[in-house]
Amino acid sequence: MANRVNSQAETNVSEHDCGMMTEICNFCQALYWRNELNSSNNYTKCCHDGKVRLPSLAETPDLLKELLTNNSLEARNYQQHIREYNAALAFASMGAEVKSPPGKGPYCFRIHGQIYHRIAPLYSNERFKPGYGQLYIFDASEANSRSLENNPSCLSSVMEKLDALLRTINPYAESYLQMRHLIQSNPTVNVKMIFMEHPDLDMRRYNAPTSRTEVAAIFVGDDGEPPANRDICIYPIGEVVQIYPH
């Protein structure tokens, strides 16, 4: 009897039609349904009345277009092992205490506590192999050899092309290379590189840096603390550390 009642209830569900998205935000031209008006008769779920402004996306590098859309051997390998390439060329790793929920069910990535960056000093030591940002102080051939050691499924030719692309367009790679040159020319001074956190940026959007001067400042001296508005501080020597965001 209960099953029969439930079946009848399901068949009596009325269809709701939202209509066409004909309403347009006056600031960013986002499309809305008429019923999405707020109590002030405005559409504010997109840019908050023009307060959030997003620049146009930069053109995707030709190399990435080819690897993501072509059907060549290199493209198929990249698409199949894209996470390995991403990890091999990363500048830092993410750290957190992951606590899986008890029982069975779909996979759930649940984090307990703080999320942090895990990053190494500029130069490796006997305990830690070079990795992450350290690789960008080596020449391209040595960096690629080290990246492929832990990622045997990746193709050397693809890794070389991606490494060359990052060294050309990525401001963090440029910062690591500049720090290396500075240390080599001034081996007796204390050098620190600070990846800056700009307090005046809008935290509601992703503010992608476009040049080395936007992301890093290099300090030379025997003393002095880095500025308070820092995100990550890189030292020439030391051990792997966990950097908590401010």
JSON list of C-alpha atoms in Angstrom, two decimals:
[
{"chain": "A", "resi": 1, "resn": "MET", "atom": "CA", "xyz": [0.00, 0.00, 0.00]},
{"chain": "A", "resi": 2, "resn": "ALA", "atom": "CA", "xyz": [2.80, 2.42, 0.93]},
{"chain": "A", "resi": 3, "resn": "ASN", "atom": "CA", "xyz": [4.61, 1.71, -2.34]},
{"chain": "A", "resi": 4, "resn": "ARG", "atom": "CA", "xyz": [1.42, 2.40, -4.29]},
{"chain": "A", "resi": 5, "resn": "VAL", "atom": "CA", "xyz": [0.96, 5.78, -2.56]},
{"chain": "A", "resi": 6, "resn": "ASN", "atom": "CA", "xyz": [4.58, 6.77, -3.23]},
{"chain": "A", "resi": 7, "resn": "SER", "atom": "CA", "xyz": [4.22, 5.79, -6.89]},
{"chain": "A", "resi": 8, "resn": "GLN", "atom": "CA", "xyz": [1.13, 7.97, -7.25]},
{"chain": "A", "resi": 9, "resn": "ALA", "atom": "CA", "xyz": [2.90, 10.91, -5.59]},
{"chain": "A", "resi": 10, "resn": "GLU", "atom": "CA", "xyz": [5.81, 10.66, -8.02]},
{"chain": "A", "resi": 11, "resn": "THR", "atom": "CA", "xyz": [3.55, 10.66, -11.06]},
{"chain": "A", "resi": 12, "resn": "ASN", "atom": "CA", "xyz": [1.74, 13.78, -9.83]},
{"chain": "A", "resi": 13, "resn": "VAL", "atom": "CA", "xyz": [4.89, 15.94, -9.78]},
{"chain": "A", "resi": 14, "resn": "SER", "atom": "CA", "xyz": [4.27, 19.13, -11.73]},
{"chain": "A", "resi": 15, "resn": "GLU", "atom": "CA", "xyz": [6.91, 20.42, -14.11]},
{"chain": "A", "resi": 16, "resn": "HIS", "atom": "CA", "xyz": [8.48, 23.80, -13.40]},
{"chain": "A", "resi": 17, "resn": "ASP", "atom": "CA", "xyz": [9.79, 25.87, -16.29]},
{"chain": "A", "resi": 18, "resn": "CYS", "atom": "CA", "xyz": [12.22, 28.69, -15.47]},
{"chain": "A", "resi": 19, "resn": "GLY", "atom": "CA", "xyz": [11.90, 30.07, -18.95]},
{"chain": "A", "resi": 20, "resn": "MET", "atom": "CA", "xyz": [14.77, 31.56, -20.92]},
{"chain": "A", "resi": 21, "resn": "MET", "atom": "CA", "xyz": [17.70, 33.41, -19.39]},
{"chain": "A", "resi": 22, "resn": "THR", "atom": "CA", "xyz": [16.69, 36.80, -20.76]},
{"chain": "A", "resi": 23, "resn": "GLU", "atom": "CA", "xyz": [17.81, 39.12, -17.94]},
{"chain": "A", "resi": 24, "resn": "ILE", "atom": "CA", "xyz": [21.25, 40.73, -18.21]},
{"chain": "A", "resi": 25, "resn": "CYS", "atom": "CA", "xyz": [23.48, 42.26, -15.53]},
{"chain": "A", "resi": 26, "resn": "ASN", "atom": "CA", "xyz": [24.07, 45.94, -16.27]},
{"chain": "A", "resi": 27, "resn": "PHE", "atom": "CA", "xyz": [27.74, 45.68, -15.28]},
{"chain": "A", "resi": 28, "resn": "CYS", "atom": "CA", "xyz": [29.18, 42.39, -16.59]},
{"chain": "A", "resi": 29, "resn": "GLN", "atom": "CA", "xyz": [26.37, 41.25, -18.91]},
{"chain": "A", "resi": 30, "resn": "ALA", "atom": "CA", "xyz": [25.90, 37.94, -17.06]},
{"chain": "A", "resi": 31, "resn": "LEU", "atom": "CA", "xyz": [22.65, 36.15, -17.92]},
{"chain": "A", "resi": 32, "resn": "TYR", "atom": "CA", "xyz": [19.93, 35.53, -15.33]},
{"chain": "A", "resi": 33, "resn": "TRP", "atom": "CA", "xyz": [16.47, 34.09, -15.01]},
{"chain": "A", "resi": 34, "resn": "ARG", "atom": "CA", "xyz": [13.81, 36.63, -14.11]},
{"chain": "A", "resi": 35, "resn": "ASN", "atom": "CA", "xyz": [13.14, 35.03, -10.72]},
{"chain": "A", "resi": 36, "resn": "GLU", "atom": "CA", "xyz": [16.74, 35.54, -9.61]},
{"chain": "A", "resi": 37, "resn": "LEU", "atom": "CA", "xyz": [16.10, 39.16, -8.69]},
{"chain": "A", "resi": 38, "resn": "ASN", "atom": "CA", "xyz": [16.99, 39.97, -5.09]},
{"chain": "A", "resi": 39, "resn": "SER", "atom": "CA", "xyz": [14.88, 42.01, -2.69]},
{"chain": "A", "resi": 40, "resn": "SER", "atom": "CA", "xyz": [16.27, 45.23, -4.21]},
{"chain": "A", "resi": 41, "resn": "ASN", "atom": "CA", "xyz": [15.28, 44.13, -7.73]},
{"chain": "A", "resi": 42, "resn": "ASN", "atom": "CA", "xyz": [18.91, 43.71, -8.77]},
{"chain": "A", "resi": 43, "resn": "TYR", "atom": "CA", "xyz": [21.05, 40.85, -10.03]},
{"chain": "A", "resi": 44, "resn": "THR", "atom": "CA", "xyz": [24.12, 40.70, -7.81]},
{"chain": "A", "resi": 45, "resn": "LYS", "atom": "CA", "xyz": [25.26, 37.07, -7.79]},
{"chain": "A", "resi": 46, "resn": "CYS", "atom": "CA", "xyz": [27.83, 37.67, -10.54]},
{"chain": "A", "resi": 47, "resn": "CYS", "atom": "CA", "xyz": [29.95, 40.79, -9.96]},
{"chain": "A", "resi": 48, "resn": "HIS", "atom": "CA", "xyz": [28.23, 42.47, -6.97]},
{"chain": "A", "resi": 49, "resn": "ASP", "atom": "CA", "xyz": [27.16, 45.55, -8.93]},
{"chain": "A", "resi": 50, "resn": "GLY", "atom": "CA", "xyz": [30.51, 45.90, -10.69]},
{"chain": "A", "resi": 51, "resn": "LYS", "atom": "CA", "xyz": [32.64, 45.58, -7.56]},
{"chain": "A", "resi": 52, "resn": "VAL", "atom": "CA", "xyz": [34.41, 42.46, -8.88]},
{"chain": "A", "resi": 53, "resn": "ARG", "atom": "CA", "xyz": [36.07, 42.92, -12.26]},
{"chain": "A", "resi": 54, "resn": "LEU", "atom": "CA", "xyz": [37.66, 40.00, -14.05]},
{"chain": "A", "resi": 55, "resn": "PRO", "atom": "CA", "xyz": [40.17, 40.64, -16.83]},
{"chain": "A", "resi": 56, "resn": "SER", "atom": "CA", "xyz": [39.99, 38.64, -20.02]},
{"chain": "A", "resi": 57, "resn": "LEU", "atom": "CA", "xyz": [41.73, 35.28, -19.89]},
{"chain": "A", "resi": 58, "resn": "ALA", "atom": "CA", "xyz": [45.22, 35.17, -21.34]},
{"chain": "A", "resi": 59, "resn": "GLU", "atom": "CA", "xyz": [45.71, 33.25, -24.55]},
{"chain": "A", "resi": 60, "resn": "THR", "atom": "CA", "xyz": [46.53, 29.59, -23.92]},
{"chain": "A", "resi": 61, "resn": "PRO", "atom": "CA", "xyz": [50.11, 28.73, -24.99]},
{"chain": "A", "resi": 62, "resn": "ASP", "atom": "CA", "xyz": [50.22, 26.84, -28.28]},
{"chain": "A", "resi": 63, "resn": "LEU", "atom": "CA", "xyz": [52.05, 23.93, -26.66]},
{"chain": "A", "resi": 64, "resn": "LEU", "atom": "CA", "xyz": [49.23, 23.31, -24.17]},
{"chain": "A", "resi": 65, "resn": "LYS", "atom": "CA", "xyz": [46.61, 23.60, -26.91]},
{"chain": "A", "resi": 66, "resn": "GLU", "atom": "CA", "xyz": [48.40, 20.94, -28.92]},
{"chain": "A", "resi": 67, "resn": "LEU", "atom": "CA", "xyz": [48.86, 18.59, -25.98]},
{"chain": "A", "resi": 68, "resn": "LEU", "atom": "CA", "xyz": [45.22, 18.90, -24.92]},
{"chain": "A", "resi": 69, "resn": "THR", "atom": "CA", "xyz": [43.57, 18.65, -28.33]},
{"chain": "A", "resi": 70, "resn": "ASN", "atom": "CA", "xyz": [45.82, 16.66, -30.67]},
{"chain": "A", "resi": 71, "resn": "ASN", "atom": "CA", "xyz": [45.96, 12.90, -31.06]},
{"chain": "A", "resi": 72, "resn": "SER", "atom": "CA", "xyz": [49.72, 12.54, -31.43]},
{"chain": "A", "resi": 73, "resn": "LEU", "atom": "CA", "xyz": [51.82, 10.20, -29.29]},
{"chain": "A", "resi": 74, "resn": "GLU", "atom": "CA", "xyz": [52.97, 13.09, -27.10]},
{"chain": "A", "resi": 75, "resn": "ALA", "atom": "CA", "xyz": [49.45, 14.49, -26.72]},
{"chain": "A", "resi": 76, "resn": "ARG", "atom": "CA", "xyz": [47.96, 11.12, -25.76]},
{"chain": "A", "resi": 77, "resn": "ASN", "atom": "CA", "xyz": [50.71, 10.55, -23.21]},
{"chain": "A", "resi": 78, "resn": "TYR", "atom": "CA", "xyz": [50.16, 14.01, -21.72]},
{"chain": "A", "resi": 79, "resn": "GLN", "atom": "CA", "xyz": [46.40, 13.55, -21.48]},
{"chain": "A", "resi": 80, "resn": "GLN", "atom": "CA", "xyz": [46.80, 10.14, -19.86]},
{"chain": "A", "resi": 81, "resn": "HIS", "atom": "CA", "xyz": [49.42, 11.23, -17.33]},
{"chain": "A", "resi": 82, "resn": "ILE", "atom": "CA", "xyz": [48.51, 14.91, -16.90]},
{"chain": "A", "resi": 83, "resn": "ARG", "atom": "CA", "xyz": [48.52, 14.69, -13.08]},
{"chain": "A", "resi": 84, "resn": "GLU", "atom": "CA", "xyz": [52.05, 13.31, -13.09]},
{"chain": "A", "resi": 85, "resn": "TYR", "atom": "CA", "xyz": [53.28, 16.11, -15.33]},
{"chain": "A", "resi": 86, "resn": "ASN", "atom": "CA", "xyz": [51.56, 18.64, -13.09]},
{"chain": "A", "resi": 87, "resn": "ALA", "atom": "CA", "xyz": [53.15, 17.21, -9.94]},
{"chain": "A", "resi": 88, "resn": "ALA", "atom": "CA", "xyz": [56.59, 16.95, -11.54]},
{"chain": "A", "resi": 89, "resn": "LEU", "atom": "CA", "xyz": [56.60, 20.61, -12.54]},
{"chain": "A", "resi": 90, "resn": "ALA", "atom": "CA", "xyz": [54.98, 22.03, -9.39]},
{"chain": "A", "resi": 91, "resn": "PHE", "atom": "CA", "xyz": [56.78, 24.62, -7.26]},
{"chain": "A", "resi": 92, "resn": "ALA", "atom": "CA", "xyz": [55.40, 23.33, -3.94]},
{"chain": "A", "resi": 93, "resn": "SER", "atom": "CA", "xyz": [53.18, 20.58, -2.61]},
{"chain": "A", "resi": 94, "resn": "MET", "atom": "CA", "xyz": [50.01, 20.87, -0.58]},
{"chain": "A", "resi": 95, "resn": "GLY", "atom": "CA", "xyz": [50.03, 19.52, 2.95]},
{"chain": "A", "resi": 96, "resn": "ALA", "atom": "CA", "xyz": [47.14, 18.83, 5.28]},
{"chain": "A", "resi": 97, "resn": "GLU", "atom": "CA", "xyz": [45.84, 16.29, 7.77]},
{"chain": "A", "resi": 98, "resn": "VAL", "atom": "CA", "xyz": [43.40, 14.21, 5.76]},
{"chain": "A", "resi": 99, "resn": "LYS", "atom": "CA", "xyz": [40.75, 12.36, 7.74]},
{"chain": "A", "resi": 100, "resn": "SER", "atom": "CA", "xyz": [38.61, 9.94, 5.79]},
{"chain": "A", "resi": 101, "resn": "PRO", "atom": "CA", "xyz": [35.06, 9.53, 7.12]},
{"chain": "A", "resi": 102, "resn": "PRO", "atom": "CA", "xyz": [34.23, 6.14, 8.65]},
{"chain": "A", "resi": 103, "resn": "GLY", "atom": "CA", "xyz": [32.22, 3.52, 6.82]},
{"chain": "A", "resi": 104, "resn": "LYS", "atom": "CA", "xyz": [31.71, 2.87, 3.15]},
{"chain": "A", "resi": 105, "resn": "GLY", "atom": "CA", "xyz": [30.51, 5.25, 0.49]},
{"chain": "A", "resi": 106, "resn": "PRO", "atom": "CA", "xyz": [31.84, 7.55, -2.23]},
{"chain": "A", "resi": 107, "resn": "TYR", "atom": "CA", "xyz": [35.34, 8.97, -1.82]},
{"chain": "A", "resi": 108, "resn": "CYS", "atom": "CA", "xyz": [35.45, 12.08, 0.35]},
{"chain": "A", "resi": 109, "resn": "PHE", "atom": "CA", "xyz": [38.54, 14.29, 0.68]},
{"chain": "A", "resi": 110, "resn": "ARG", "atom": "CA", "xyz": [38.07, 15.69, 4.18]},
{"chain": "A", "resi": 111, "resn": "ILE", "atom": "CA", "xyz": [40.69, 17.96, 5.73]},
{"chain": "A", "resi": 112, "resn": "HIS", "atom": "CA", "xyz": [41.16, 18.49, 9.45]},
{"chain": "A", "resi": 113, "resn": "GLY", "atom": "CA", "xyz": [42.97, 21.65, 10.50]},
{"chain": "A", "resi": 114, "resn": "GLN", "atom": "CA", "xyz": [45.18, 23.95, 8.46]},
{"chain": "A", "resi": 115, "resn": "ILE", "atom": "CA", "xyz": [46.20, 23.63, 4.80]},
{"chain": "A", "resi": 116, "resn": "TYR", "atom": "CA", "xyz": [49.81, 24.54, 4.12]},
{"chain": "A", "resi": 117, "resn": "HIS", "atom": "CA", "xyz": [52.52, 24.59, 1.45]},
{"chain": "A", "resi": 118, "resn": "ARG", "atom": "CA", "xyz": [55.39, 22.14, 1.75]},
{"chain": "A", "resi": 119, "resn": "ILE", "atom": "CA", "xyz": [58.50, 23.54, 0.13]},
{"chain": "A", "resi": 120, "resn": "ALA", "atom": "CA", "xyz": [62.25, 22.89, 0.19]},
{"chain": "A", "resi": 121, "resn": "PRO", "atom": "CA", "xyz": [65.22, 25.28, 0.44]},
{"chain": "A", "resi": 122, "resn": "LEU", "atom": "CA", "xyz": [66.98, 26.43, -2.70]},
{"chain": "A", "resi": 123, "resn": "TYR", "atom": "CA", "xyz": [69.72, 23.81, -2.50]},
{"chain": "A", "resi": 124, "resn": "SER", "atom": "CA", "xyz": [69.13, 20.19, -1.52]},
{"chain": "A", "resi": 125, "resn": "ASN", "atom": "CA", "xyz": [71.15, 18.22, 1.02]},
{"chain": "A", "resi": 126, "resn": "GLU", "atom": "CA", "xyz": [71.91, 14.58, 1.76]},
{"chain": "A", "resi": 127, "resn": "ARG", "atom": "CA", "xyz": [68.48, 13.97, 3.30]},
{"chain": "A", "resi": 128, "resn": "PHE", "atom": "CA", "xyz": [66.30, 15.52, 0.62]},
{"chain": "A", "resi": 129, "resn": "LYS", "atom": "CA", "xyz": [66.43, 15.06, -3.13]},
{"chain": "A", "resi": 130, "resn": "PRO", "atom": "CA", "xyz": [65.91, 18.13, -5.30]},
{"chain": "A", "resi": 131, "resn": "GLY", "atom": "CA", "xyz": [62.29, 18.78, -6.10]},
{"chain": "A", "resi": 132, "resn": "TYR", "atom": "CA", "xyz": [59.64, 21.40, -6.73]},
{"chain": "A", "resi": 133, "resn": "GLY", "atom": "CA", "xyz": [61.05, 24.92, -7.03]},
{"chain": "A", "resi": 134, "resn": "GLN", "atom": "CA", "xyz": [64.62, 23.66, -6.56]},
{"chain": "A", "resi": 135, "resn": "LEU", "atom": "CA", "xyz": [64.54, 22.16, -10.05]},
{"chain": "A", "resi": 136, "resn": "TYR", "atom": "CA", "xyz": [64.36, 25.61, -11.61]},
{"chain": "A", "resi": 137, "resn": "ILE", "atom": "CA", "xyz": [67.88, 26.50, -10.45]},
{"chain": "A", "resi": 138, "resn": "PHE", "atom": "CA", "xyz": [69.31, 23.65, -12.57]},
{"chain": "A", "resi": 139, "resn": "ASP", "atom": "CA", "xyz": [69.77, 23.76, -16.30]},
{"chain": "A", "resi": 140, "resn": "ALA", "atom": "CA", "xyz": [66.86, 22.32, -18.24]},
{"chain": "A", "resi": 141, "resn": "SER", "atom": "CA", "xyz": [68.43, 18.95, -19.08]},
{"chain": "A", "resi": 142, "resn": "GLU", "atom": "CA", "xyz": [69.36, 18.16, -15.47]},
{"chain": "A", "resi": 143, "resn": "ALA", "atom": "CA", "xyz": [65.99, 19.34, -14.15]},
{"chain": "A", "resi": 144, "resn": "ASN", "atom": "CA", "xyz": [64.14, 17.13, -16.63]},
{"chain": "A", "resi": 145, "resn": "SER", "atom": "CA", "xyz": [66.27, 14.10, -15.75]},
{"chain": "A", "resi": 146, "resn": "ARG", "atom": "CA", "xyz": [65.41, 14.53, -12.08]},
{"chain": "A", "resi": 147, "resn": "SER", "atom": "CA", "xyz": [61.71, 15.03, -12.85]},
{"chain": "A", "resi": 148, "resn": "LEU", "atom": "CA", "xyz": [61.58, 11.86, -14.94]},
{"chain": "A", "resi": 149, "resn": "GLU", "atom": "CA", "xyz": [63.19, 9.77, -12.18]},
{"chain": "A", "resi": 150, "resn": "ASN", "atom": "CA", "xyz": [59.94, 9.83, -10.22]},
{"chain": "A", "resi": 151, "resn": "ASN", "atom": "CA", "xyz": [57.63, 9.89, -13.23]},
{"chain": "A", "resi": 152, "resn": "PRO", "atom": "CA", "xyz": [58.68, 7.08, -15.59]},
{"chain": "A", "resi": 153, "resn": "SER", "atom": "CA", "xyz": [55.35, 7.16, -17.43]},
{"chain": "A", "resi": 154, "resn": "CYS", "atom": "CA", "xyz": [56.03, 10.66, -18.73]},
{"chain": "A", "resi": 155, "resn": "LEU", "atom": "CA", "xyz": [57.83, 11.28, -22.02]},
{"chain": "A", "resi": 156, "resn": "SER", "atom": "CA", "xyz": [61.16, 13.07, -21.92]},
{"chain": "A", "resi": 157, "resn": "SER", "atom": "CA", "xyz": [60.28, 15.14, -25.00]},
{"chain": "A", "resi": 158, "resn": "VAL", "atom": "CA", "xyz": [57.05, 16.41, -23.42]},
{"chain": "A", "resi": 159, "resn": "MET", "atom": "CA", "xyz": [58.73, 17.17, -20.09]},
{"chain": "A", "resi": 160, "resn": "GLU", "atom": "CA", "xyz": [61.44, 19.16, -21.87]},
{"chain": "A", "resi": 161, "resn": "LYS", "atom": "CA", "xyz": [58.89, 21.24, -23.78]},
{"chain": "A", "resi": 162, "resn": "LEU", "atom": "CA", "xyz": [56.81, 21.97, -20.67]},
{"chain": "A", "resi": 163, "resn": "ASP", "atom": "CA", "xyz": [59.92, 22.87, -18.65]},
{"chain": "A", "resi": 164, "resn": "ALA", "atom": "CA", "xyz": [61.05, 25.27, -21.38]},
{"chain": "A", "resi": 165, "resn": "LEU", "atom": "CA", "xyz": [57.59, 26.85, -21.48]},
{"chain": "A", "resi": 166, "resn": "LEU", "atom": "CA", "xyz": [57.52, 27.42, -17.71]},
{"chain": "A", "resi": 167, "resn": "ARG", "atom": "CA", "xyz": [61.00, 28.94, -17.70]},
{"chain": "A", "resi": 168, "resn": "THR", "atom": "CA", "xyz": [59.80, 31.37, -20.35]},
{"chain": "A", "resi": 169, "resn": "ILE", "atom": "CA", "xyz": [56.41, 32.48, -19.02]},
{"chain": "A", "resi": 170, "resn": "ASN", "atom": "CA", "xyz": [56.24, 31.61, -15.30]},
{"chain": "A", "resi": 171, "resn": "PRO", "atom": "CA", "xyz": [57.30, 34.42, -12.92]},
{"chain": "A", "resi": 172, "resn": "TYR", "atom": "CA", "xyz": [58.15, 31.97, -10.11]},
{"chain": "A", "resi": 173, "resn": "ALA", "atom": "CA", "xyz": [60.65, 30.15, -12.33]},
{"chain": "A", "resi": 174, "resn": "GLU", "atom": "CA", "xyz": [62.27, 33.48, -13.16]},
{"chain": "A", "resi": 175, "resn": "SER", "atom": "CA", "xyz": [62.51, 34.31, -9.44]},
{"chain": "A", "resi": 176, "resn": "TYR", "atom": "CA", "xyz": [64.29, 31.05, -8.60]},
{"chain": "A", "resi": 177, "resn": "LEU", "atom": "CA", "xyz": [66.76, 31.58, -11.42]},
{"chain": "A", "resi": 178, "resn": "GLN", "atom": "CA", "xyz": [67.52, 35.14, -10.31]},
{"chain": "A", "resi": 179, "resn": "MET", "atom": "CA", "xyz": [68.13, 33.98, -6.74]},
{"chain": "A", "resi": 180, "resn": "ARG", "atom": "CA", "xyz": [70.56, 31.34, -7.96]},
{"chain": "A", "resi": 181, "resn": "HIS", "atom": "CA", "xyz": [72.53, 33.91, -9.96]},
{"chain": "A", "resi": 182, "resn": "LEU", "atom": "CA", "xyz": [72.63, 36.26, -6.97]},
{"chain": "A", "resi": 183, "resn": "ILE", "atom": "CA", "xyz": [73.91, 33.57, -4.61]},
{"chain": "A", "resi": 184, "resn": "GLN", "atom": "CA", "xyz": [76.60, 32.51, -7.07]},
{"chain": "A", "resi": 185, "resn": "SER", "atom": "CA", "xyz": [77.82, 36.09, -7.45]},
{"chain": "A", "resi": 186, "resn": "ASN", "atom": "CA", "xyz": [77.63, 36.82, -3.68]},
{"chain": "A", "resi": 187, "resn": "PRO", "atom": "CA", "xyz": [78.40, 33.50, -1.91]},
{"chain": "A", "resi": 188, "resn": "THR", "atom": "CA", "xyz": [79.24, 35.08, 1.46]},
{"chain": "A", "resi": 189, "resn": "VAL", "atom": "CA", "xyz": [76.06, 37.10, 2.01]},
{"chain": "A", "resi": 190, "resn": "ASN", "atom": "CA", "xyz": [72.74, 36.04, 3.48]},
{"chain": "A", "resi": 191, "resn": "VAL", "atom": "CA", "xyz": [70.12, 35.85, 0.72]},
{"chain": "A", "resi": 192, "resn": "LYS", "atom": "CA", "xyz": [66.40, 35.29, 1.13]},
{"chain": "A", "resi": 193, "resn": "MET", "atom": "CA", "xyz": [63.65, 35.24, -1.46]},
{"chain": "A", "resi": 194, "resn": "ILE", "atom": "CA", "xyz": [60.15, 36.26, -0.41]},
{"chain": "A", "resi": 195, "resn": "PHE", "atom": "CA", "xyz": [57.03, 35.35, -2.35]},
{"chain": "A", "resi": 196, "resn": "MET", "atom": "CA", "xyz": [54.82, 38.32, -1.64]},
{"chain": "A", "resi": 197, "resn": "GLU", "atom": "CA", "xyz": [51.22, 38.34, -0.48]},
{"chain": "A", "resi": 198, "resn": "HIS", "atom": "CA", "xyz": [49.58, 41.58, -1.58]},
{"chain": "A", "resi": 199, "resn": "PRO", "atom": "CA", "xyz": [47.01, 42.74, 1.02]},
{"chain": "A", "resi": 200, "resn": "ASP", "atom": "CA", "xyz": [45.33, 45.13, -1.42]},
{"chain": "A", "resi": 201, "resn": "LEU", "atom": "CA", "xyz": [44.21, 42.42, -3.84]},
{"chain": "A", "resi": 202, "resn": "ASP", "atom": "CA", "xyz": [40.62, 41.23, -3.99]},
{"chain": "A", "resi": 203, "resn": "MET", "atom": "CA", "xyz": [40.61, 37.85, -2.22]},
{"chain": "A", "resi": 204, "resn": "ARG", "atom": "CA", "xyz": [37.28, 36.90, -3.84]},
{"chain": "A", "resi": 205, "resn": "ARG", "atom": "CA", "xyz": [39.03, 36.29, -7.15]},
{"chain": "A", "resi": 206, "resn": "TYR", "atom": "CA", "xyz": [42.19, 34.57, -8.30]},
{"chain": "A", "resi": 207, "resn": "ASN", "atom": "CA", "xyz": [44.86, 37.19, -8.89]},
{"chain": "A", "resi": 208, "resn": "ALA", "atom": "CA", "xyz": [47.32, 35.48, -11.21]},
{"chain": "A", "resi": 209, "resn": "PRO", "atom": "CA", "xyz": [50.75, 37.16, -11.21]},
{"chain": "A", "resi": 210, "resn": "THR", "atom": "CA", "xyz": [52.11, 38.18, -14.59]},
{"chain": "A", "resi": 211, "resn": "SER", "atom": "CA", "xyz": [55.72, 39.16, -13.88]},
{"chain": "A", "resi": 212, "resn": "ARG", "atom": "CA", "xyz": [58.56, 38.28, -11.52]},
{"chain": "A", "resi": 213, "resn": "THR", "atom": "CA", "xyz": [58.39, 41.66, -9.76]},
{"chain": "A", "resi": 214, "resn": "GLU", "atom": "CA", "xyz": [54.78, 40.95, -8.78]},
{"chain": "A", "resi": 215, "resn": "VAL", "atom": "CA", "xyz": [55.52, 37.70, -6.96]},
{"chain": "A", "resi": 216, "resn": "ALA", "atom": "CA", "xyz": [58.95, 37.87, -5.36]},
{"chain": "A", "resi": 217, "resn": "ALA", "atom": "CA", "xyz": [61.45, 40.13, -3.65]},
{"chain": "A", "resi": 218, "resn": "ILE", "atom": "CA", "xyz": [65.05, 39.07, -2.97]},
{"chain": "A", "resi": 219, "resn": "PHE", "atom": "CA", "xyz": [66.81, 40.41, 0.13]},
{"chain": "A", "resi": 220, "resn": "VAL", "atom": "CA", "xyz": [70.59, 40.54, 0.54]},
{"chain": "A", "resi": 221, "resn": "GLY", "atom": "CA", "xyz": [72.18, 41.25, 3.92]},
{"chain": "A", "resi": 222, "resn": "ASP", "atom": "CA", "xyz": [73.61, 39.78, 7.10]},
{"chain": "A", "resi": 223, "resn": "ASP", "atom": "CA", "xyz": [70.51, 40.47, 9.18]},
{"chain": "A", "resi": 224, "resn": "GLY", "atom": "CA", "xyz": [66.97, 41.78, 8.89]},
{"chain": "A", "resi": 225, "resn": "GLU", "atom": "CA", "xyz": [63.64, 40.04, 8.85]},
{"chain": "A", "resi": 226, "resn": "PRO", "atom": "CA", "xyz": [61.48, 39.61, 5.76]},
{"chain": "A", "resi": 227, "resn": "PRO", "atom": "CA", "xyz": [58.31, 41.74, 5.57]},
{"chain": "A", "resi": 228, "resn": "ALA", "atom": "CA", "xyz": [55.18, 40.68, 7.41]},
{"chain": "A", "resi": 229, "resn": "ASN", "atom": "CA", "xyz": [53.00, 40.44, 4.29]},
{"chain": "A", "resi": 230, "resn": "ARG", "atom": "CA", "xyz": [54.86, 37.40, 2.98]},
{"chain": "A", "resi": 231, "resn": "ASP", "atom": "CA", "xyz": [53.40, 34.13, 1.81]},
{"chain": "A", "resi": 232, "resn": "ILE", "atom": "CA", "xyz": [56.54, 31.96, 1.44]},
{"chain": "A", "resi": 233, "resn": "CYS", "atom": "CA", "xyz": [60.18, 32.60, 2.33]},
{"chain": "A", "resi": 234, "resn": "ILE", "atom": "CA", "xyz": [62.90, 30.63, 0.49]},
{"chain": "A", "resi": 235, "resn": "TYR", "atom": "CA", "xyz": [66.35, 30.19, 2.08]},
{"chain": "A", "resi": 236, "resn": "PRO", "atom": "CA", "xyz": [69.46, 28.93, 0.29]},
{"chain": "A", "resi": 237, "resn": "ILE", "atom": "CA", "xyz": [70.02, 25.99, 2.66]},
{"chain": "A", "resi": 238, "resn": "GLY", "atom": "CA", "xyz": [67.96, 24.16, 5.27]},
{"chain": "A", "resi": 239, "resn": "GLU", "atom": "CA", "xyz": [65.30, 21.48, 5.36]},
{"chain": "A", "resi": 240, "resn": "VAL", "atom": "CA", "xyz": [61.82, 20.97, 4.02]},
{"chain": "A", "resi": 241, "resn": "VAL", "atom": "CA", "xyz": [59.41, 23.22, 5.89]},
{"chain": "A", "resi": 242, "resn": "GLN", "atom": "CA", "xyz": [55.68, 23.67, 6.13]},
{"chain": "A", "resi": 243, "resn": "ILE", "atom": "CA", "xyz": [54.48, 27.17, 5.30]},
{"chain": "A", "resi": 244, "resn": "TYR", "atom": "CA", "xyz": [51.08, 28.16, 6.66]},
{"chain": "A", "resi": 245, "resn": "PRO", "atom": "CA", "xyz": [49.20, 30.88, 4.76]},
{"chain": "A", "resi": 246, "resn": "HIS", "atom": "CA", "xyz": [48.67, 34.14, 6.65]}
]
